[in-house]
mmCIF file of N, CA and C in Angstrom:
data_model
loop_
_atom_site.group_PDB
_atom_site.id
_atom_site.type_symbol
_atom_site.label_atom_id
_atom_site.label_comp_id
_atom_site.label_asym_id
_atom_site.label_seq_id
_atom_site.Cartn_x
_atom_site.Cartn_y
_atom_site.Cartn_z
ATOM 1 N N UNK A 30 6.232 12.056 24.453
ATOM 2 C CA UNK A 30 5.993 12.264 23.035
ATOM 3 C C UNK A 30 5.562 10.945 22.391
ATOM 4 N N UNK A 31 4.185 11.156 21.447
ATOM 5 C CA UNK A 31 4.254 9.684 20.896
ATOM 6 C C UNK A 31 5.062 9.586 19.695
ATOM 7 N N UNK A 32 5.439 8.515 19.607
ATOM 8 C CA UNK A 32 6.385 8.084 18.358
ATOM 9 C C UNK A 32 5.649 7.440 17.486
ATOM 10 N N UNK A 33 4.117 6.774 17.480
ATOM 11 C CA UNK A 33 3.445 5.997 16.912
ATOM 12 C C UNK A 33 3.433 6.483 15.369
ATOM 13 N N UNK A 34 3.672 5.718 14.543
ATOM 14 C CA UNK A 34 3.459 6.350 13.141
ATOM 15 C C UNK A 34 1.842 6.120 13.102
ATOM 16 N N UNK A 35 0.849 7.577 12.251
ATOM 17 C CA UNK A 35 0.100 7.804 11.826
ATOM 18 C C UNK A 35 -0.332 7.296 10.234
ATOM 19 N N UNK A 36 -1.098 6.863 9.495
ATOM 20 C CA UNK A 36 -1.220 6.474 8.229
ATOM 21 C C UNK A 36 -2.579 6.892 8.015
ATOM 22 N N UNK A 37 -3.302 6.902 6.905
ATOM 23 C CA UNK A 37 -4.488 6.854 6.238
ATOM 24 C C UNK A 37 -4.768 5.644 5.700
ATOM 25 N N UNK A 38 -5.610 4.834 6.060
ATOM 26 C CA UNK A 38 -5.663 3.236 5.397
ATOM 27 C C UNK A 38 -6.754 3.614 3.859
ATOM 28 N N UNK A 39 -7.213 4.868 4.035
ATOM 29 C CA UNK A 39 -8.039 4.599 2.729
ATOM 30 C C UNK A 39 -7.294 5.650 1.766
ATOM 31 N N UNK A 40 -6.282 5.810 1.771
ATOM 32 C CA UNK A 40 -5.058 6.768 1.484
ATOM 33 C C UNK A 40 -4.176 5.685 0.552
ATOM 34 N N UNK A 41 -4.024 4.532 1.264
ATOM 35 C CA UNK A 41 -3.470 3.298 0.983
ATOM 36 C C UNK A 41 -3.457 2.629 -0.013
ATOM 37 N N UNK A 42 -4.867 2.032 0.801
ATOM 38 C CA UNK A 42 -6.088 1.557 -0.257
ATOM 39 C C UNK A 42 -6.343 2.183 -2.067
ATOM 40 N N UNK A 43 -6.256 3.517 -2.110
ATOM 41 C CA UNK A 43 -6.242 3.926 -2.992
ATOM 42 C C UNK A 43 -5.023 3.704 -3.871
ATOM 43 N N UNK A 44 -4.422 3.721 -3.308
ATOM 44 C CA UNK A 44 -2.644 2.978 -4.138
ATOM 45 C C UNK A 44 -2.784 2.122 -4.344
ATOM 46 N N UNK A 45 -3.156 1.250 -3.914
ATOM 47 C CA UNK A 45 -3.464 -0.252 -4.055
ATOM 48 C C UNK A 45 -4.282 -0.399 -5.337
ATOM 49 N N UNK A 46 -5.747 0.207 -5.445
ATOM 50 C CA UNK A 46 -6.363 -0.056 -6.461
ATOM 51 C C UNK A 46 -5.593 0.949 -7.940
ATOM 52 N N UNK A 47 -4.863 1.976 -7.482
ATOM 53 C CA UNK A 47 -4.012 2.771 -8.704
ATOM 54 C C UNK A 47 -3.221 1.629 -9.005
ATOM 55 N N UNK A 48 -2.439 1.354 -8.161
ATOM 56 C CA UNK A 48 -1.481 -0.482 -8.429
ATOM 57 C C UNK A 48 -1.978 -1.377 -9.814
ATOM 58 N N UNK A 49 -3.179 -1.754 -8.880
ATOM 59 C CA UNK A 49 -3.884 -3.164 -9.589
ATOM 60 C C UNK A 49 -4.229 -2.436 -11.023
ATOM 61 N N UNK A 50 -4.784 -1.300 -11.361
ATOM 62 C CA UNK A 50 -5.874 -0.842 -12.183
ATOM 63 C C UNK A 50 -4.534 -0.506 -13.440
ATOM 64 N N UNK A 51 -3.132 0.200 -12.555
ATOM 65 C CA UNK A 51 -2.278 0.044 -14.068
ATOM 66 C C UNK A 51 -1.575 -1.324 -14.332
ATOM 67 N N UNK A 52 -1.138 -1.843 -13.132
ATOM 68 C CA UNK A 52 -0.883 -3.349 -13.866
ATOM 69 C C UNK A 52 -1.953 -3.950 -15.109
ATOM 70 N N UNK A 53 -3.062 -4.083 -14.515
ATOM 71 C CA UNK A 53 -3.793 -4.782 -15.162
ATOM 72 C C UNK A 53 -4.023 -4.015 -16.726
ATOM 73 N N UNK A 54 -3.711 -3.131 -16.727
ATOM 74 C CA UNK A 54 -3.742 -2.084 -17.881
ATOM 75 C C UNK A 54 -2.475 -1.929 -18.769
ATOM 76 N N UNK A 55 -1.263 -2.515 -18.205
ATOM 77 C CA UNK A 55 0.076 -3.115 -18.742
ATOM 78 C C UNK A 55 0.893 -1.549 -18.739
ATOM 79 N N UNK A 56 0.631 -1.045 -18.322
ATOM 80 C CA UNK A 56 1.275 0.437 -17.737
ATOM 81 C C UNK A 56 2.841 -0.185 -16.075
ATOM 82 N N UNK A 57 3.382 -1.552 -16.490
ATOM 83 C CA UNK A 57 4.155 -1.582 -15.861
ATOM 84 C C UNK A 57 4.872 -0.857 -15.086
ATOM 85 N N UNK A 58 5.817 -0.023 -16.003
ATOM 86 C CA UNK A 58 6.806 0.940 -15.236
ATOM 87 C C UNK A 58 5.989 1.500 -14.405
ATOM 88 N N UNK A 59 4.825 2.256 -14.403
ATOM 89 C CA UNK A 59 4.347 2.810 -13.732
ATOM 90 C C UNK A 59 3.424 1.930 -12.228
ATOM 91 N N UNK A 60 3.179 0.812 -12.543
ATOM 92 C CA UNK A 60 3.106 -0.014 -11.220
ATOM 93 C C UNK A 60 3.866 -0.292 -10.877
ATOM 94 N N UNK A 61 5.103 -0.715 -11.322
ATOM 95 C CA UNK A 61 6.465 -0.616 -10.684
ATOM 96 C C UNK A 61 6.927 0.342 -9.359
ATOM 97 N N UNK A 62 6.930 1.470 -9.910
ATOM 98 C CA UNK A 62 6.506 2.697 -9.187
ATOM 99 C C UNK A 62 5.709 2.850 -7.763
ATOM 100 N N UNK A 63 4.298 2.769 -8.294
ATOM 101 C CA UNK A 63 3.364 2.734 -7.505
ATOM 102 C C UNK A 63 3.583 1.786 -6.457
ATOM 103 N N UNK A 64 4.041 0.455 -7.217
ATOM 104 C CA UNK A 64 4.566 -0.708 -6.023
ATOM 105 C C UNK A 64 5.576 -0.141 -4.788
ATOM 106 N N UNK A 65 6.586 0.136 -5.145
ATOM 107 C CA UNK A 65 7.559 0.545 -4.612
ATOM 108 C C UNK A 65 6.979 1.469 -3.604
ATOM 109 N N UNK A 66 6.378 2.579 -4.003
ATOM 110 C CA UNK A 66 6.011 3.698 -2.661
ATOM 111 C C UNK A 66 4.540 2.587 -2.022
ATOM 112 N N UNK A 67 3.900 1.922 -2.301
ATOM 113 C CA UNK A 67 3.111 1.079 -1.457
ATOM 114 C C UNK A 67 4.090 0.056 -0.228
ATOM 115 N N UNK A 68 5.134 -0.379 -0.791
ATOM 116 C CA UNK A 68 6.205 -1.700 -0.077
ATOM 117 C C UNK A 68 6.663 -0.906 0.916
ATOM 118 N N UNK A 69 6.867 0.977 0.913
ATOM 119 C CA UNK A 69 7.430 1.446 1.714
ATOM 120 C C UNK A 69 6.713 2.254 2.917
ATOM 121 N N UNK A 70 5.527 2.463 2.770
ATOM 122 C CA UNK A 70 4.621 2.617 3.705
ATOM 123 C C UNK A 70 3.711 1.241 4.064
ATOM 124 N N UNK A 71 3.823 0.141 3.849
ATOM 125 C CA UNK A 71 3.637 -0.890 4.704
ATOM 126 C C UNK A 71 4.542 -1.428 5.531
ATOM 127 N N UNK A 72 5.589 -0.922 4.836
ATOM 128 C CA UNK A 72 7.137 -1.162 6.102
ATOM 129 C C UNK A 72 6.870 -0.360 7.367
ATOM 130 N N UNK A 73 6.589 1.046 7.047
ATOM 131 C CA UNK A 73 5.834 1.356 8.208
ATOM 132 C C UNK A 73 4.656 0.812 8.805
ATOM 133 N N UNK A 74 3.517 1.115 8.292
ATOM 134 C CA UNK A 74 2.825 -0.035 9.216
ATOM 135 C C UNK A 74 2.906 -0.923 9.825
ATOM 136 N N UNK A 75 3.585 -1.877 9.229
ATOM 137 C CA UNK A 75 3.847 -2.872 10.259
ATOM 138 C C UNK A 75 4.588 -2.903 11.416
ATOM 139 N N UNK A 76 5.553 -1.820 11.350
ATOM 140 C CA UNK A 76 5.845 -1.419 12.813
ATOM 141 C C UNK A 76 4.909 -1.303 13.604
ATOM 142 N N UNK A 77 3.519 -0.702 13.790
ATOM 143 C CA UNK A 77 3.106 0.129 14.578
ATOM 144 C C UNK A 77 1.544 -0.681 14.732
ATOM 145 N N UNK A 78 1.572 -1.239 13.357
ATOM 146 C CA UNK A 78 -0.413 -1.429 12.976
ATOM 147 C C UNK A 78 -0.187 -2.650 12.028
ATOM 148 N N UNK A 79 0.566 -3.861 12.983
ATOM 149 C CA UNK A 79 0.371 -5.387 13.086
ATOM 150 C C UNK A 79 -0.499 -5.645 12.298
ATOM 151 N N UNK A 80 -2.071 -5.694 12.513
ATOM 152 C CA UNK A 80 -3.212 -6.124 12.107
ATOM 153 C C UNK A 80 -3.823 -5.136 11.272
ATOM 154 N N UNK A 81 -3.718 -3.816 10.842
ATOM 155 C CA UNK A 81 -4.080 -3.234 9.530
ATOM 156 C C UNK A 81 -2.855 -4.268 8.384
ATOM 157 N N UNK A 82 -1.763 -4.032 8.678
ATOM 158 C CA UNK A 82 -0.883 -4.154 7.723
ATOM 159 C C UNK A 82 -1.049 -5.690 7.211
ATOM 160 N N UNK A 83 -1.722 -6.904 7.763
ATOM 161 C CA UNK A 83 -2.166 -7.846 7.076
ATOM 162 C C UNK A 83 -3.081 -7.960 6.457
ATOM 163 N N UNK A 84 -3.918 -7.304 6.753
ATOM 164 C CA UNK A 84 -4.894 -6.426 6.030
ATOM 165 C C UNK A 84 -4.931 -6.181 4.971
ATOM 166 N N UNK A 85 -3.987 -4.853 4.327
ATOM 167 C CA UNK A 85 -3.269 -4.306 3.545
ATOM 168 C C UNK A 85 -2.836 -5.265 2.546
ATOM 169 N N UNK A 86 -1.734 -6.194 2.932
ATOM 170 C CA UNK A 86 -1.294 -6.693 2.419
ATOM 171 C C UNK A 86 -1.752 -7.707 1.941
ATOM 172 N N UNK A 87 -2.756 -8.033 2.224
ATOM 173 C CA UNK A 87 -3.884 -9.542 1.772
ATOM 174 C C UNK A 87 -4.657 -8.354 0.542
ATOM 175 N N UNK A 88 -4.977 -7.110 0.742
ATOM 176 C CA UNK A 88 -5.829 -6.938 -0.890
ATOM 177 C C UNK A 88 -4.694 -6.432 -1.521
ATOM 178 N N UNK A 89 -3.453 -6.529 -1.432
ATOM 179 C CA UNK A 89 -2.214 -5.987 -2.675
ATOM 180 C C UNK A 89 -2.092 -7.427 -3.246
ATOM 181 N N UNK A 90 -2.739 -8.254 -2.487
ATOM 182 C CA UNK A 90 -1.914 -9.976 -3.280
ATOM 183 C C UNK A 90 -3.457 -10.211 -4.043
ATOM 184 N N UNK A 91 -4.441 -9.822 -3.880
ATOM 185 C CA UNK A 91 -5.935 -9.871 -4.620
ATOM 186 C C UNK A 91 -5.523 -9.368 -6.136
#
């Protein structure tokens, strides 16, 4: 059986720019939010997908 976790990186990605687009829009609580379910599917990734997840995590710090 594989155990590999599966993800969508442009699934992701799209959180990422929902992220940036309400921060930058001062809709806090709600990137707050958005942050939080992003921090928790890169926890996965990085189990599994090393080199997406730096990835990832280099355009959440953009």
């Amino acid at each position: 059986m594989n155990t590999e976790l599966s993800f969508d990186r442009d699934v992701l990605r799209n959180q990422i720019d929902i992220y940036k687009r309400l921060k930058r829009n001062g809709y806090l609580e709600s990137a707050q939010k958005e942050l939080e379910s992003i921090e928790l599917q890169l926890a996965l990734v990085q189990q599994s997908h090393t080199a997406q997840y730096e990835e990832l995590k280099a355009e959440l710090a953009l």
